[in-house]
Each structure stands twice: as C-alpha cells, then as structure tokens.
Amino acid sequence: MNIADDVRSKVLIDALPYIQKYNNKIVVIKYGGNAMTNEELKDAVMSDIVLLNLVGIKTVLVHGGGPEINDMLRRVGIESKFINGLRYTDEATVDIVKMVLAGKVNKELVAHLAQHKGKALGMCGIDGSMIRCHKLEAEHDLGFVGEIDEVDTKPITDALNNGYIPVIATVATDSNGQTYNINADTAAARIAAELSAENLVLMTDIRGLLRDKDDESTLIAKVQVSEVPFLKRQGIISGGMIPKIDCCVEAVRRGVNKAVIIDGRIPHSILIELLSNEGIGTQFA
Amino acid sequence: MNIADDVRSKVLIDALPYIQKYNNKIVVIKYGGNAMTNEELKDAVMSDIVLLNLVGIKTVLVHGGGPEINDMLRRVGIESKFINGLRYTDEATVDIVKMVLAGKVNKELVAHLAQHKGKALGMCGIDGSMIRCHKLEAEHDLGFVGEIDEVDTKPITDALNNGYIPVIATVATDSNGQTYNINADTAAARIAAELSAENLVLMTDIRGLLRDKDDESTLIAKVQVSEVPFLKRQGIISGGMIPKIDCCVEAVRRGVNKAVIIDGRIPHSILIELLSNEGIGTQFA
Amino acid sequence: MNIADDVRSKVLIDALPYIQKYNNKIVVIKYGGNAMTNEELKDAVMSDIVLLNLVGIKTVLVHGGGPEINDMLRRVGIESKFINGLRYTDEATVDIVKMVLAGKVNKELVAHLAQHKGKALGMCGIDGSMIRCHKLEAEHDLGFVGEIDEVDTKPITDALNNGYIPVIATVATDSNGQTYNINADTAAARIAAELSAENLVLMTDIRGLLRDKDDESTLIAKVQVSEVPFLKRQGIISGGMIPKIDCCVEAVRRGVNKAVIIDGRIPHSILIELLSNEGIGTQFA
Amino acid sequence: MNIADDVRSKVLIDALPYIQKYNNKIVVIKYGGNAMTNEELKDAVMSDIVLLNLVGIKTVLVHGGGPEINDMLRRVGIESKFINGLRYTDEATVDIVKMVLAGKVNKELVAHLAQHKGKALGMCGIDGSMIRCHKLEAEHDLGFVGEIDEVDTKPITDALNNGYIPVIATVATDSNGQTYNINADTAAARIAAELSAENLVLMTDIRGLLRDKDDESTLIAKVQVSEVPFLKRQGIISGGMIPKIDCCVEAVRRGVNKAVIIDGRIPHSILIELLSNEGIGTQFA
Amino acid sequence: MNIADDVRSKVLIDALPYIQKYNNKIVVIKYGGNAMTNEELKDAVMSDIVLLNLVGIKTVLVHGGGPEINDMLRRVGIESKFINGLRYTDEATVDIVKMVLAGKVNKELVAHLAQHKGKALGMCGIDGSMIRCHKLEAEHDLGFVGEIDEVDTKPITDALNNGYIPVIATVATDSNGQTYNINADTAAARIAAELSAENLVLMTDIRGLLRDKDDESTLIAKVQVSEVPFLKRQGIISGGMIPKIDCCVEAVRRGVNKAVIIDGRIPHSILIELLSNEGIGTQFA
Amino acid sequence: MNIADDVRSKVLIDALPYIQKYNNKIVVIKYGGNAMTNEELKDAVMSDIVLLNLVGIKTVLVHGGGPEINDMLRRVGIESKFINGLRYTDEATVDIVKMVLAGKVNKELVAHLAQHKGKALGMCGIDGSMIRCHKLEAEHDLGFVGEIDEVDTKPITDALNNGYIPVIATVATDSNGQTYNINADTAAARIAAELSAENLVLMTDIRGLLRDKDDESTLIAKVQVSEVPFLKRQGIISGGMIPKIDCCVEAVRRGVNKAVIIDGRIPHSILIELLSNEGIGTQFA
C-alpha cells in the first residue's frame, strides 16, 4: 500500500487526542479467538500492543489458548469430557492446560512481541502468588476450574514499572497449592478492575453486539451497563455473548472506566478501537 | 479527508520503528521561516510537537522571530541599520528583540501548544543563566549580537524531566548582565550538542540541499559532514545555505547524531521527517 | 559603613530565630512601586531575595511593571484609555503588556538576580498553563483584564525544588488561549494561597497602615483580618489601600499564615521585615 | 527430633558468620537430580531457599527437568533419538521441552515455594529477552540445542529488587524467535557470572569430587581451578563430572567467587553447604 | 558441642517461620540484670542481637547500667541516699549516671557488637532531642529522675534505615536542658510503643511470672493484659515484678503487639524466645 | 546593643557572598580551649554553629575535653603521670576519658545546641566503627593513646543527610575492641580530610600565628603549607603551635581546601572567620 505523506501525517495527528487520553493509563487486552490462530492477525495484534506500549499506554495482555490445549490433550490421549457443554477439567487435564498456557502460548507471545522489539514478561497467576482462587462451585462439578479470591497486582505493576509488557496466562493455585484453570475473560476483567484500568478490551470473533444478530449494520456502539438486563430480556444479548458481556459489566462495576468487545477478525482492531474516532466494537460504560 | 481504517492502522504501524528509534531521545527543533508566519503551518507544527512529545520523544523547541521583531521595531520607530547585509543591533534594538522574542513569540508558542493540550515552559537564555555569551567579534561591529560561551542545560533537562516541552528564545546575557541577541540556528545547534540530542531539525523555506538549485528533484537526501567543504567549493552549498549547513556540521561534530534541514513550507514536515521511512529534507551525519 | 566584628556577629545571631522560623517555608513577595524604579532600592531587593533563598527560605517573586508598560505604550503610540480611573486594556494593549512584563521586566529581574549569584527562572501565567483565567466581569468593561480561575503551582514548585527562584509575570490565558493582564497583587495573593505560603509580602510606597494617614508614627503593626471591615468603616483603610489590604485578607483567609504590607522605599525592607524582631510594616493575620 | 534449647541457640549462633558472609550477596543454585524427584528432598530444598532468601541472601534458582520431559515425550509418542549419547532435539521435542520446563516444572517450583511462604517469580530465558542464544555447533548436529550469546540480567535483578526469588527455566530464543533448549548447568554458570554471584551451587547426585570414586571418604573439599586440567589428566575428574566441573571453572573464570558441587541426595545440603563450617561438597575457587 | 548436620539443618528450618514472622518488624530489647554483668551471658546477648538484626529483624537495644553506676558513685565518693527504697538522684549523681550510661556502658556495648561484626550506633535520649522529659512527681522527691513527655523516634529509625543497630542509654533532658535519669524499663516500653514495635523483650533475673514463686515449673507462659489486675490482687504479681509487668501492660496498651519477660540468666534466651516454638518466658498480649 | 535597621541589613547582605561560598559545603570545627570553659564564649559557639548549619553550611563539631577529664581523674583519685610533658594514659585513665568525653562533654554539647534549637547527634569514634586506630608508637610509651588507621565517614554523613549536626568525641577502638584516646586536633584534621571538607577550623587560645609572638599586630593572615618548614626553621612556628599547624598542613595535604587557626577567646570568632571579609586568624592553604 503506497500512502502519501499528507495522509500519513493526518492519520498520526488524528491519533493525537486518543494517545493523550490513554497516556499513562492501563489498558487490559484479553487476547483470544481467531486473532490468536490466524498468523497475520496475530502479527497485527503483536505490533499493535508494542505500539500502544511505546506511545505511553500501559498495556497488559491476558490470554487463553483453547485450540492449543485441545491439540495437546488429543496428543496425550486425554478424552475431553463435557457436562452441559462445559469441559470437565480433571487433574491430568489441568496439568496439560498449565503447561500449554504458561509454557507454550505464553512464551510464544513473549517471543513474538520481542520480534517486534517489544520487551515482555510472561507470567501466570501462580507467579508471585498473583491470583489466589478456590474451586468454582457450579451446578455440576467441573473439576479443577477456579474462581478468583484475590489478585495481587504487584507482579503486574512491577513489570509495567520496570518497562515490560506483562503477558498473563490464567492458571492459578488455591491455598494448598493445587492448580486450577481460570476463564481468561473473567480473569482479564478482574485484573483490569484490580489495576483500576482505563479500558478492558475483549477480542472476540463477532462484530460486536448486534441488534439483529444476522445484520452487522445493526451494531450497537455504546451500552450503559444498566441497560444490560433489559437487552438480555429482549434476547439481544444471548448465547455465548452473555458471559463475555457479564465480564464487561463486572469490570465496569468494579471501577474500570470502560469495557469494549471488539472483532478480533479485523486486522489492527485494537489500534482502530483505541486510537481512532469512532471505535470499532461495542463499548460498555 | 476520509481515511479508511486499514490505512490508519498501516500508517500507525509504519511509524512504530521510528517511534522506537527516537524513544526517550532528545530532538531539538529550530522553528522559523514560513512555518512560523503561516497560521495553518504553525498549527501543524504545534500538533506535531505535542505528538512527538507524547510518544516519548523529548522535544525541545528553539525559535527565532524575525518578522515580529521587524514589526515592533517599525512601530517604535527604530530604523534598521545594516552592515554588509547584517543588521546592526544597538541597545534600543536588543531591548525590543528581547521583549518580542521572550515576551511575545515565546509565550504565544507556549499558549498555542497548550491549545493542543501540550504542557510547555517558555524560557530564554537568561533564565537559570542557561546561555552565557560575549559580544560576537565580527569584521564590522554588529552591536549587541552575542556568541555563546557556555550552555547550562539544567533548566532544559529539568523541564523535560518534569514533563514539559521547553520552548527557548535565544537572547542571553554576558557576565555583566548585558543582553545580547543570538542567532537562533546557532543556538539550536549548540543546545542540541550540549544535550547530546539524537537529532537537530532546522526548519527552512527551501526544499533542502539541491544539486541544481532550480530543480527540486535534485534534492540530496544525505550528506557526510566531511563532504561539506567539497560541496561548498562546488558551489552547491552557497549563499544563505552556508550558515545553516555550518550549524548542522557544528552540531554533528559536537556529538549530535544527525542534523536535518527540512522544508517548513510542507505541512507536518517534522512528523514526515521523523516518523516515516524516507525523511523529507537533507540530512547531515 | 565600617562595622565592628562584634556588631556583625550580633546581627547575624539576632537573625537566627527568624531564619529558623522561615526555614524551608515559602514566602511570596509582590514586587512593585518605587522599589522597582529606583536602581539602588532595586539592587537591595535583589540581594535580599538571594540571601533569603540562600538561608533556606523558599522565595517566590511576583512582579508588575507599570511604568515600563506605560513607556512602551507611549512609544508605540497607543493612547491609554481610562474608565473610572481604571485602564481599559484593548487587544493591542494586552499584547504590549505581555511583551513588557514577560519579555522585559521579567527577564531583567532574572538577570539582576544572576548578578547577585542568584539562580532564577522567569515565567508567566501562560507557562505550564500555570494560571487559568477568564475575563473579569466589572461594572464597566475593562477589556482584556483577567480574573483567576485556577493556579497550577507545579511550575513554581518544580522551580523551587530544582533550586531556582521563580520570578512570575502576571499575564495568563483563558481556555481559548486569549491573553489577559492580571493584577499583580491579586495574583500574588492567590499564588501564595495555593502554595500554602508562610508569608505574603506586598511592597508598597507607603509606610504601612496608619491610624492617621499623615503621621507615620501612628503605624498599626498588626491587624486581625476580622478587624478589617471595622477599619474600613472608620476610614482608616481607604483609597488605594483597599485593594491591597483586600489581597492580604484574601490570602490569609485562604490559608497563608500572615500577609504584610511593607514600605518598599526603605532599603532592605524585606530583610528587616523577615529577619528582625519588630518587623517594619503592617501585618495581617 | 527433640532438640534442646542450648543446641538450638548454638546452631543459630554458629550460622551467624556465614549469614554475614553471604548477606546481600547473590547465590545461584542449579537444582536438579534426585533432589528434584524425591518429594522429601524437594521440600527440604524449597524450605532451604526460602530461609536463605529471608536471611538476606539473594537466591536465584535455575532448574532443569529431565524426567518430566522424558515422561511427556513418551506420552505424546515422540521417540528419543540419541547421537553419541546426546539427545537429538527436533522441533517437536523442543516444543515439549519448553512446555514442560517453563509451564510445568517452573510453575510447580513457584507454587511449592509459595507453600513455604516464599514469594517467587517464574521466568525463562525468553522473558524480557533474558537469554539470547544461537544453535550450538557440535560434531554431530543436535538440533535445537542452544549456546548462550548474552544474558540480560535485568529481569532477574528486577525480581530480586522487587522482593521475589527468581526461578529460571533454561529455554531461550535466537534472534529469529526460534526456541532452543539450553543445558541448565551451563546456563546457571553463565547467569551466575553475569550477576557477579558470590556462589554457584550445582546440585548433583554424587558426594562431590572423590579421589577414589568408590570411596566417599576421599572427597576433595577444595580445588583451585588451575588444578582442574591436572585432575582431568589423572582421571580423577572424568565421565559425567567433566561438564559439571567445566561449568564451575567457567563461572569462577568469569568472576563468580566460588562454585560448589554438592550432593543433592542429602537433605538440606544447601543449608549445610552455605551456613556451616566445613561445607559439604567440592568447592572450586 | 559437636552437632550433626541434620540437627543443624533442622534447627535452621525450624527457625524459618519465626524469622518470617518478625521479618522487617521492630523488636525492642531492654538489656539489664545478670545478662549484663556475666561476661559469657553478655557475649551471648551480643551475638543474639547481631544475628536477629542480620536475619531482617530490626533490633533496638535499650540498656540500664546499675552496677557500673554504683561503682563510679563509690569511686567519686558520692553516698547513695535512699527514700523508701528508691535512690535519690541529686545533681552530682545524675552527672555520674549520664557519664556512665552514655559514655561507658553505651559505648562498650557498641564496641562489643562490633566485635561480632554488628554495626551499632550508641545514642541517648539527649541525641537529636530523642526523649523529652520532666521531673517525675512522686510522693517523695527523688531528685533528677525524669518522666517521659515525648519520644522523637527519628534518630532511632534513621539508624535502622541506615543499617545500624541503635543502642540507647536512657538519660534525657527537660525543656531547659537539665539532665534526668529515666528508668530503662519504662523508657524501653515507651520507645517500643512509639516505634509500633512487634515485640518488647524485658530481660530479667527471674524465670518469668510464676504461679508459685518458689516453683519454676509453675511458669505462666501467656497473660492477657486484662488479667493483670486480677493476678495482682491474687498476689501472683507482686514486689519487683509489678513495675516490670506494668511496663509490659503499658507497651501493649500503646500498640506493641506483645511484650515478654525473659530470664536473662539463660544463655541466648533472646534467640530461644524469638526464634523457637514455645518461647521461654512470660508473654503479655 | 541597639543596632539600627540599616546596619542590620548591611551586615546580612555583607554575609551573602560568604554564605554562597560555603553553601552545601562541609566545615569541620575543632572546639576546645577557653571557648569550651567560659560559659559566654560557649554559648556564642553554640549559636554560631546552629546559624551556620541553618544557612546551609554542613557543620561538624569535633571536641576535646581536657579540664573536665582532669577534674574527673582528680575526683576518682587517679594521679596523672607525665612523660616528657605528655600524659601517660593507663587503662583506668582511658576509661575515665571515654566516660567524660563521650558521656558528659559530648552530650552536654548536644543539649546546649538543642537549647538554640539546633538538632545534633552525639557520637564518638566507636559508634558505627567510625574511627579505627592502633596504639600510637612514640619514643616513650604513652599507654592507650591511639593513632588513626581509617575513618568510616558514613555515620557522619548519615547524620548530615538526616538533618543533624554531628558532634564527635575522639575516642576509638582498635581491632580488638580496646579503647584509645585520640588527640582531638589530629582527629578533626583527619575527619575533615576524609569528608573532603571545605574548611577545617581549629579553635585555640591564641590570636593566630604571630611573626613576633609578643605582638598581636604581627598576625600572619595567610600561610602556604609549603612555607611551613621555613617558618619552623625561623622559629616563628614553635612550641605548642607546632602540632596544631601540623594538623592544618596534614588536612590541606589530604584535600581540605583550607585550614584556619582562630582565636576562640573572641566571641563569635567562628562567624567572623567564616562570614566576614577578612577572616580573623591564620589560614593555611
């Protein structure tokens, strides 16, 4: 793409008020979905994060790792057991989850950021006892799935203050040292809250919240958290959107300034969301 | 101008390596010429500087103020006296120069940066005894025109460390407290050297150094300072270019990484020079 | 003057408790009147300030510049227009005011302090957006005369912490960047309040508040701010004293420990006021 | 074990000069062998490290993870290929190595230290680009086995300064982001050198260097690095001892004060080595 | 005493939770009685303090000096005058007390700690105006015996922050500069309270609080301060124990976490009390 | 003494350049002789030191205590034994010396400074192992008289940095913990050297170095250290002056900017020396 100098300068100057707005503020990005499996999208996310960090936005990356976990479970011959559509995590499974998330996905993200000259530190909820959890009580026992008790943000803020981008895998331990897997959206929301982040960005594989789920032109750009129950009753928030939007609501209720659901399938959706006028997804505030 | 999101994100990502390169480095910009009199260009310069500062480039603005000085001299009825084309600066004149540069132009730049949400501190060579000078010895007496003895960069680095953009008017005093006017290009070069700046940018009203002065397509993009004497002998460097290029050479010799002459008539020439691939003017290194 | 060693040592030791009292405290001095036009008095003020600063009193100098403004207005042929005795400040006038105050008087004070080895930084309300104002609403429109909205003391405390004497010219901008002239007494009082200064010293051309305005022996040394309305009703506070004393009252009400009106016609009146037993003028507390 | 108070106090006081000696110094411990597989020994090592850290010795833990790697390779059906007794590490293998070391062993050590109230941060050579490596050139190609180019100790010293015990898995990347496995002894020696550690402790499964390898009573307590070539020629240093002792020699040559080989099969061998009179293994200095 | 390695390591590991508990906390030790006159006990106390300090417990030593004072009074021929069993302290006596406590005992303790490689700073209540007192009002005039008005802990915390063990002699001055002797137990309790110490340890020449004063097996290990009046009424707290226990109660009431009376006749009683399971004396909380 | 305001202000302004000269510099004052025994002189010295400290001169007070030592030796019946005019210091004597210097004189000076609102910390060479010495080897054994090995200035600079005036008694220990008395002039010179002091001031009971010892009008105001041997040969430097002047020479040789001998019998001689034009004694540089 050949871009004229005047376009270049206009884009940069257009970004100025947004850079000013987020300057020295914390933005927590939950990274997942297509943006994590498609190499081109992945590369775009990595360069976006390095850029945001460089222009003075304190960026924290929280990630899941579904496909790679499934792949490894398959390789070691662990059969996935589902209860009401939710995976049952037995001890052998949580062991694989920990390895894949904290040892493979996490380190590959750090290495990828380094390829863009970004200095990152990989960590998980176990490091510095960052996340303390207990067994999630659900209708049906889900095994070693954890619910967060408390977050000690010191390892994260230490990393930020020392000039690093923290990259966080969401496994954690309970008080006996037992490992649990924690839902990455939930963890990102809670981390954002404990950091008093300016913004929580959840990357998804949908366009945002649509008034008509089959028509992308009906995107709802802004939602007050107080409207969410009504939107649920209307069926506009439904299915897989519910837990993600609940995370947004929870984050905003605990003090995050705004939470947005963006479409990770669009290259550089993070940059467009944060550094341009209209934003790109659905914002909760 | 309506710019698509993909262009926006490409421009921002393209800027990444340049922001990384200048991150936490000092860039001294000598502001003058058309870019200072044309309101639209002026506004572009101000927003460029605020942006550079925001993305972590420590920007120092050094300015002259020719037209406003002439205007005020005329208003108070001081007749300009020229010797071999150089203005003779008598005591009444230097008084007006000081007022206009340090009291009008300087403060208006600070106020203009504030309109773009840039926090700036105006200062001149007298503040904190930043610049110490003596009477310039020239073939013909030029009156109160000063030559720099030493620069105490503390007021500048204090301002940078405290989060401000330093804006500097180039009047100074000798050891007896007598005020002198100092050539702004020279002062910018010396300040850049004392700050060990990464880059000195001189804004001019020409395209750069041209091999054929009537053909802008013959722009010389890069010059080694060792080539300058040869280019002078060839007549390629001649006339009004000589003192400007001598400033560039002096800055590089004293440790500035590179010095560039850019065309201030092009909007956002500073951004284009610093944050894009090719640069825009003639660079001395 | 030949002074014996025992007198010297006694004077220094006598100053000890006063130096202790003001040690590390902020004193704001409004400089104006005769002390600013008479060269000998001026020199005494400058050395006083350098001494105070050196013995650990954080000294802030706020200045006006009446005569020099009048002189320059006259030179550029702007006729002064008065409404009920107050000058109407049109756009051309405020331009001159800014130049003279921030570019001439301010820098000459900085240079003068430097002659006494005092390190000072000149600044005005525009620098670092220190003073934000709006148009003063008065019975008759006075043009570009400003009323302070807020004071950001950071540029002042930065200067103090970095070891400089801040010298402040009282011009400022509104939110649109328009320049206004601000009464220096009022600005000094407000700055003192925002800095939680120990003392505000207003230099005037009278002996202080006199019970009988024609008899200097009737000087009132101390006034409680609660007595001021009564003294006004009695006519003891009257005429040009009213705005000055209102500034003192305002400063004390906003938390300044005490405010004093001293006679700037007496050489070293600042030193005598601050470092000797009786003080020299009228103190409001 | 019932221990009398006078014995307790004597032991503590006996430890005093050793605690003084190592106070505020860095000790790098290479953890491996039996001490890593036997649960009781493991628990002893964890409590030793927490204690050392608590009494002011800056402890850095570097670990391998042989058995767990083999176990996982077996589970995913990767057959181990050996060349002259050295494992060939193909891409699939290095992937497993990274996961097991950085995601399983590393995090379990951090969790185990937390059970003893030790605050630790797990990291690997990829984090913060701590270890940069290239492909090890050996007689026969060993695949993705790396040789260290440089160590950036900042992530380690940041962790120490922030009050954490750094726990380091020795995988790293080359300049293209390719992952390599690095021998943990070698990495520990190099890290100790770059940190100017006081002591490098290599935990092994032998008693130390024996003059007669079948008689533990012939333990050599101290060796000068200059004697090593002679001991090799004599056959006293031979077989699997050679690379370990070469690491010790290398560490001492690069500035580590001393390097010791201790018997990890003895519970609390680290404490005995560091905090008692005789030491327990073979020391190189 | 020949102690096996496994005993050594067990003792050290057993101390771990206690070192963790007191880590970075302040412990004030009142040193006196037999532990101060018996050379062997003295040496044990000094090494205990150096060890505690080294393992991160901020140790403050407060001392009396009875026997040495008596000895010097005798040497200069001052006859001791007693009123109801309490010494009357005339001006000549307080002069000797000051000299002996602050000049002899204090400095010898500092020198003794230095022999164990402990860095200590000797000071008394006069230094930095640490302790301000007035004449103690008692039924019968006791002369220059002081009662504490206030404690400025800055000299103590400065010493701790600069890495020294503060050693404090309890003489102080009133507002006129007159010296007074202050009871060391009382001063230690007050200093502990002002420092928000974790623990106040009073060394005595008895086993602790005994239910039957003739049977050491009836030692009461823990007392709630609320039980003290009852224990006094029962006669279990009586005689010389009363003032010491009142100090403990006072310290706990003013915020010290716990206060203990230990038997200074047992070697290393401080270490046993602080770093072992059961403690050794009577604890008030 | 009734002093007019103009005299007061002149004296203060006259002191300005001297305060500037010594600002933030260290001045070591050796206090002794009449200035220590005469109450009025003593009071003057104390107020001088508080004033110097307050105006930003880092003042260190080193003291002897001859008469008080003699008095106490007499009281305890220790007979003074002299060898060639020098006192033989046996063990009993050094014990008294330590008590009197570090426990009486030192603390009384601290208390006296506090009466003038000066915050001081008393210390001796034993504190923080500040002065390490060994037995002075002299022609005839002088007992426990020490010669300085090394000075650790940390306790002194800590005190200065924490805002205290250090007051130092010159007793110290050797590596075995044995106490020695150290000549206070010698110690002051060495301390000044180790602190890179600007000035060493030795207070004596003579006018200074006189060309004719019976004529005070022949005072030599300045001496180059290189002239000293010549002045000794001439007999101008003789008798009791020799060791004092040797201290001055030694201090200057080791880097102190200048050393002066002043007449402590003149009230406020320190102020006059440091803060007035001519100085008052004999200066060595």
Coordinates of C-alpha atoms in Angstrom, one line a residue, chain E residues 72 75-76 78 95-96 98-100 102-104 107-108 110-111 114-115 119-122 124 126-129 132 152 154-155 158 162 164 173 175-177, chain F residues 72 75-76 78 95-96 98-100 102-104 107-108 110-111 114-115 119-122 124 126-129 132 152 154-155 158 162 164 173 175-177:
Chain E
M72 CA 31.5 5.0 89.9
R75 CA 34.8 5.9 93.4
V76 CA 33.9 9.6 93.4
I78 CA 29.0 10.1 96.4
D95 CA 26.1 13.7 86.2
I96 CA 27.8 10.5 87.0
K98 CA 24.9 10.3 82.4
M99 CA 28.7 9.7 82.1
V100 CA 28.5 6.0 83.0
A102 CA 26.0 7.3 77.8
G103 CA 29.9 7.3 77.9
K104 CA 30.9 3.9 79.3
K107 CA 30.0 2.7 74.0
E108 CA 31.2 -0.6 75.4
V110 CA 28.6 -0.7 70.7
A111 CA 32.2 -1.9 70.7
A114 CA 31.4 -4.5 66.6
Q115 CA 33.5 -7.5 67.8
K119 CA 27.3 -2.2 63.2
A120 CA 25.7 -0.2 66.0
L121 CA 25.2 3.4 66.9
G122 CA 25.2 4.5 70.5
C124 CA 21.0 8.6 74.5
I126 CA 19.6 13.7 74.5
D127 CA 20.8 13.0 71.0
G128 CA 18.5 14.5 68.4
S129 CA 16.3 15.5 71.4
R132 CA 11.9 14.9 76.2
D152 CA 11.0 11.6 68.7
K154 CA 13.6 9.8 64.1
P155 CA 17.2 9.2 65.4
D158 CA 17.3 6.9 60.9
N162 CA 21.0 3.4 57.6
Y164 CA 22.7 0.3 62.2
T173 CA 16.7 16.5 79.2
S175 CA 13.0 21.8 78.1
N176 CA 15.6 23.8 80.0
G177 CA 18.4 21.3 79.1
Chain F
M72 CA 37.2 13.6 87.0
R75 CA 37.8 13.0 91.8
V76 CA 38.5 9.3 91.3
I78 CA 43.9 8.8 89.6
D95 CA 38.1 4.6 80.9
I96 CA 37.6 7.9 82.6
K98 CA 35.8 7.8 77.4
M99 CA 33.2 8.5 80.0
V100 CA 33.9 12.2 80.3
A102 CA 31.5 10.6 75.1
G103 CA 29.1 10.7 78.1
K104 CA 29.5 14.1 79.6
K107 CA 26.0 15.0 75.5
E108 CA 26.2 18.5 77.1
V110 CA 24.2 18.2 72.1
A111 CA 21.9 19.5 74.8
A114 CA 19.2 21.9 71.4
Q115 CA 18.7 25.0 73.6
K119 CA 19.3 19.3 66.2
A120 CA 22.5 17.4 66.9
L121 CA 23.6 13.8 67.3
G122 CA 26.5 13.0 69.6
C124 CA 32.3 9.0 69.2
I126 CA 33.4 3.8 68.4
D127 CA 29.9 4.4 67.0
G128 CA 29.4 2.7 63.7
S129 CA 33.1 1.8 64.0
R132 CA 39.7 2.5 63.7
D152 CA 34.4 5.5 58.0
K154 CA 29.1 7.1 57.0
P155 CA 27.8 7.8 60.5
D158 CA 24.2 9.9 57.6
N162 CA 19.3 13.3 58.1
Y164 CA 21.6 16.7 62.2
T173 CA 38.8 1.3 69.4
S175 CA 40.5 -4.2 66.1
N176 CA 40.3 -6.0 69.4
G177 CA 37.8 -3.6 70.8

